[in-house]
Amino acid sequence: MKPSFVAGWADPRRINADLHCHSLMSDGTLSPTAVVDRAVAQGVEMLALTDHDNLAGIDEAAGRAGELGLPFVPGVEVSVTWGGETIHVVGLKVDPLDAVLCDGLARTRSGRDARAIEIGEQLAAAGIAGAYEGALRYVGNPALVSRTHFARFLVEQGICRDVSDVFTRYLIEGRPGYVPQRWAAMDEAVGWIRGAGGQAVLAHPGRYRLDAVERHAMISDFRDAGGVGIEVVSGSHTVAQYAEYARVAVEFGLLASRGSDFHGPGESHVELGQVPPLPDSVVPLWHDWELAA
Ligand code: AMP
Ligand code: MN
Ligand code: MN
Ligand code: MN
């Protein structure tokens, strides 16, 4: 069956759209095919795969979604450095073959290997041997070594209880295994996404360590660069943050997105498709989409 998606649904808010998740092509634990299978099993009605800084899983996921009749949206989660803080910008409905986007993502990824070696060295200095090699065992895409892979190694070694525990004691600023990285600039990332025919969405805005003034400036910069959406209901948000970012969406005139940020069974606390619907006050990002496989 071919997926089809017609504009003019009675209430797009009621569609179980999951527009943020990961596969083995970045720091998820399932193959793109397995992510799609699981999404269908969980009742997802429209899915975007949004791996970090690469599009390697899109073909496979789109193919599987086509077989199962699941409307599928090609996506990517771009790492951005803004004011010294790492910000994530999701690109949705991007052309995965767009040369400028692919080249920009390749440059964004390029420092990851050297960074991973340095993370390994820092952990060794802190008494944890073999972390680089250990992290590599969890890597599904050699172009994409991430802190998450180190986190899995630290859990495997019994050094931390779970991945969340890792990110309170290691791999974060001021702790062993933190290597700052300069990612894409905000206007570059949004520009690549728009140039590839996509819509740029600010990912999990509640997760950044910014004060109110900085947050306002960051969201303004995102919008000025051409960003059109913001994640309101995210697996990385608390219930209070759903309401908070619904207000922010209205204040900034941004469309609202919804996604689990699923990384894998047993690791993510939020399952694919299992976040609440968007609040009534916002306009869903997909309100005017027409998709076909
Ligand atoms: P990297 O792109 O290598 O800096 O790794 C970033 C990834 O680490 C994110 O995409 C998350 O998957 C993971 N991560 C960061 N902070 C946390 C946290 N507090 N809890 C769980 N995972 C986290
Ligand atoms: Mn991740
Ligand atoms: Mn993210
Ligand atoms: Mn994510």
XYZ file of C-alpha atoms and ligand atoms in Angstrom:
319
model
C 0.000 0.000 0.000
C 1.238 3.491 -0.809
C 1.166 5.984 2.002
C -1.001 8.924 1.262
C -1.795 11.980 3.257
C -4.373 14.483 2.145
C -4.642 17.999 3.424
C -7.889 18.980 5.022
C -8.145 16.369 7.728
C -10.995 17.203 10.045
C -8.574 17.739 12.934
C -4.841 17.359 12.312
C -4.347 17.654 16.065
C -5.804 14.186 16.520
C -3.331 12.473 14.210
C -0.714 10.492 16.066
C 2.261 12.265 14.507
C 5.720 11.421 15.825
C 8.135 13.820 14.168
C 11.300 13.163 16.176
C 13.100 9.845 16.684
C 16.421 8.105 16.125
C 17.801 4.935 14.580
C 21.162 3.141 14.576
C 22.250 5.636 11.923
C 22.875 8.029 14.818
C 22.419 7.241 18.499
C 19.261 5.109 18.440
C 19.466 1.370 19.016
C 17.062 0.104 16.313
C 17.576 -0.112 12.549
C 15.493 2.306 10.448
C 13.272 -0.637 9.452
C 12.753 -1.641 13.075
C 11.890 1.952 14.034
C 9.167 2.032 11.374
C 7.824 -1.395 12.398
C 7.705 -0.312 16.012
C 6.030 2.991 15.148
C 3.248 1.148 13.334
C 2.858 -1.261 16.255
C 2.568 1.728 18.617
C -0.190 3.347 16.552
C 1.886 6.126 14.993
C 0.042 7.554 11.975
C 2.772 9.796 10.571
C 6.476 9.363 11.287
C 9.636 11.382 10.749
C 13.030 9.786 11.290
C 15.354 12.547 12.541
C 18.802 11.105 13.103
C 21.545 13.437 14.291
C 23.480 15.215 11.542
C 22.883 12.596 8.847
C 20.321 11.216 6.435
C 21.719 7.703 5.997
C 18.607 5.991 7.401
C 16.010 7.826 5.334
C 15.956 5.546 2.295
C 15.500 2.401 4.338
C 12.876 3.929 6.626
C 10.939 5.433 3.715
C 10.984 2.078 1.938
C 9.629 0.229 4.945
C 7.023 2.930 5.614
C 5.932 2.602 1.988
C 5.461 -1.155 2.417
C 3.371 -0.631 5.540
C 1.373 2.371 4.293
C 2.704 4.698 6.980
C 2.982 8.359 5.918
C 6.684 9.116 6.268
C 8.536 12.413 6.541
C 12.281 12.586 5.801
C 13.988 14.408 8.639
C 17.245 15.232 10.367
C 18.275 16.734 13.732
C 21.073 19.226 13.156
C 23.545 20.098 15.933
C 23.925 23.869 16.242
C 26.139 26.041 18.414
C 24.404 29.215 19.576
C 25.951 31.479 22.202
C 28.251 28.659 23.270
C 25.322 26.305 23.916
C 24.403 23.274 21.801
C 20.945 23.667 20.263
C 19.182 21.059 18.125
C 17.238 22.073 15.025
C 15.047 19.459 13.374
C 14.570 19.652 9.607
C 11.391 18.016 8.297
C 10.283 17.251 4.736
C 13.841 17.771 3.537
C 15.065 16.396 0.216
C 17.608 13.800 1.433
C 19.582 14.182 -1.805
C 19.998 17.960 -1.575
C 23.711 18.592 -2.137
C 24.049 21.672 0.077
C 22.266 19.996 2.987
C 24.321 16.807 2.609
C 27.549 18.790 2.427
C 26.614 20.905 5.453
C 25.771 17.811 7.475
C 29.052 16.157 6.439
C 30.963 19.195 7.719
C 28.926 19.226 10.929
C 29.794 15.555 11.529
C 33.450 15.903 10.672
C 34.817 16.713 14.130
C 33.105 13.802 15.863
C 35.942 11.268 15.530
C 38.608 13.534 17.013
C 36.177 14.508 19.764
C 35.446 10.869 20.564
C 39.154 10.091 20.899
C 39.500 13.032 23.291
C 36.475 11.906 25.304
C 38.154 8.503 25.611
C 41.378 10.118 26.789
C 39.576 12.185 29.414
C 37.731 9.158 30.738
C 41.017 7.205 30.836
C 42.531 10.034 32.873
C 39.559 9.683 35.229
C 40.350 5.991 35.652
C 38.003 4.515 33.034
C 40.003 2.567 30.477
C 38.907 1.485 27.003
C 35.983 3.873 26.666
C 36.668 4.867 23.057
C 36.836 1.246 21.898
C 33.883 0.423 24.135
C 31.764 3.229 22.689
C 32.605 2.152 19.148
C 30.962 -1.218 19.808
C 27.631 0.610 20.099
C 28.091 2.739 16.994
C 25.838 1.829 14.061
C 27.143 4.501 11.689
C 30.899 5.094 11.798
C 30.321 8.707 10.733
C 28.304 9.351 13.855
C 30.028 8.646 17.161
C 28.044 10.358 19.880
C 28.124 10.839 23.626
C 25.218 8.410 23.818
C 27.516 5.590 22.682
C 29.929 6.441 25.503
C 26.983 6.541 27.886
C 25.994 2.986 26.926
C 29.544 1.816 27.578
C 29.571 3.455 31.035
C 26.289 1.688 31.879
C 27.596 -1.627 30.520
C 30.641 -1.282 32.784
C 28.436 -0.753 35.829
C 29.922 2.711 36.313
C 26.502 4.343 35.920
C 22.984 3.070 36.567
C 21.496 4.150 33.251
C 22.038 6.613 30.432
C 20.320 9.465 32.305
C 22.622 8.851 35.261
C 25.638 9.132 32.939
C 24.554 12.606 31.826
C 24.610 13.860 35.414
C 28.137 12.625 36.236
C 30.043 12.310 32.967
C 30.146 13.771 29.438
C 28.673 17.136 30.493
C 30.395 20.448 31.152
C 32.571 20.321 34.242
C 32.628 16.511 34.334
C 35.036 13.934 32.904
C 34.482 13.206 29.216
C 33.217 16.629 28.188
C 34.815 17.920 25.004
C 33.227 21.107 23.688
C 32.409 21.034 20.014
C 31.656 23.785 17.536
C 28.642 22.658 15.511
C 26.812 24.496 12.701
C 25.682 28.099 13.114
C 21.938 28.645 13.567
C 21.467 30.469 10.254
C 23.508 27.847 8.389
C 21.483 24.929 9.730
C 18.136 26.601 9.071
C 19.370 27.676 5.629
C 20.372 24.112 4.658
C 16.973 22.810 5.753
C 15.036 25.490 3.866
C 17.249 25.102 0.816
C 16.406 21.383 0.811
C 12.698 22.246 0.715
C 12.212 21.522 4.403
C 10.755 23.182 7.466
C 13.033 23.983 10.410
C 11.747 23.160 13.885
C 13.430 24.068 17.164
C 13.897 20.791 19.051
C 13.027 20.371 22.765
C 13.417 24.081 23.669
C 12.925 23.272 27.341
C 16.158 21.320 27.530
C 18.688 24.075 26.984
C 20.539 25.693 29.838
C 19.607 29.251 28.937
C 18.045 31.917 31.111
C 14.826 33.638 30.029
C 16.600 36.472 28.203
C 18.975 34.140 26.366
C 16.128 31.799 25.470
C 14.139 34.666 23.991
C 17.156 35.772 21.951
C 17.820 32.220 20.741
C 14.237 31.647 19.611
C 14.226 35.072 17.913
C 17.430 34.194 16.058
C 15.933 30.857 15.034
C 12.833 32.550 13.676
C 14.814 35.331 11.984
C 16.884 32.653 10.222
C 13.655 31.236 8.763
C 12.652 28.667 11.359
C 8.903 27.992 11.324
C 8.214 25.445 14.055
C 8.914 24.576 17.668
C 8.532 21.301 19.544
C 5.810 21.787 22.113
C 5.006 18.199 23.076
C 8.329 16.364 23.242
C 9.534 13.260 25.027
C 12.284 15.540 26.322
C 9.780 17.918 27.973
C 7.932 17.810 31.260
C 4.149 18.182 31.326
C 4.562 21.766 32.577
C 6.790 22.486 29.587
C 4.041 21.432 27.136
C 1.993 24.405 28.333
C 4.996 26.704 28.572
C 6.132 26.064 24.995
C 2.583 26.219 23.667
C 2.581 29.804 24.956
C 5.989 30.401 23.371
C 4.737 29.033 20.022
C 1.817 31.464 20.079
C 3.999 34.369 21.239
C 6.525 33.842 18.429
C 4.009 32.845 15.765
C 5.613 29.422 15.340
C 3.853 26.214 14.314
C 3.864 23.447 16.914
C 5.495 20.044 16.546
C 5.188 16.791 18.459
C 7.712 13.990 18.842
C 8.888 11.327 21.249
C 12.665 11.743 20.703
C 12.703 7.940 20.978
C 16.200 6.385 20.990
C 15.397 2.755 21.778
C 13.401 0.347 23.920
C 14.481 0.333 27.538
C 16.498 3.497 27.140
C 14.074 6.233 26.204
C 11.453 6.856 28.828
C 8.992 7.814 26.108
C 7.791 5.265 23.549
C 7.189 6.094 19.874
C 3.884 7.936 19.457
C 3.198 7.925 23.201
C 3.175 11.620 24.015
C -0.021 13.659 24.542
C -1.741 15.520 21.691
C -0.834 19.141 21.040
C -2.755 21.694 23.116
C -5.666 23.448 21.397
C -3.965 26.847 21.479
C -1.327 25.963 18.840
C -1.338 25.241 15.110
C 0.161 21.825 14.270
C 3.172 22.040 11.977
C 1.532 19.547 9.606
C -1.819 21.366 9.359
C -1.347 22.013 5.623
C 0.873 19.080 4.625
C 0.169 16.864 1.695
C 2.413 13.825 1.663
C 2.660 10.874 -0.612
C 5.310 8.176 -0.831
P 26.303 14.429 21.071
O 25.590 14.821 19.807
O 27.418 13.447 20.816
O 26.752 15.606 21.883
O 25.263 13.618 21.952
C 24.042 14.200 22.269
C 23.042 13.121 22.661
O 23.261 12.708 23.992
C 21.618 13.604 22.635
O 21.074 13.538 21.352
C 20.933 12.633 23.577
O 20.592 11.451 22.874
C 22.020 12.314 24.564
N 21.828 13.072 25.808
C 22.256 14.311 26.085
N 21.868 14.672 27.344
C 21.160 13.624 27.831
C 20.491 13.360 29.072
N 20.470 14.243 30.078
N 19.862 12.172 29.212
C 19.872 11.242 28.228
N 20.491 11.444 27.045
C 21.122 12.607 26.856
Mn 20.333 11.610 20.676
Mn 18.098 16.551 20.585
Mn 16.703 13.749 19.199
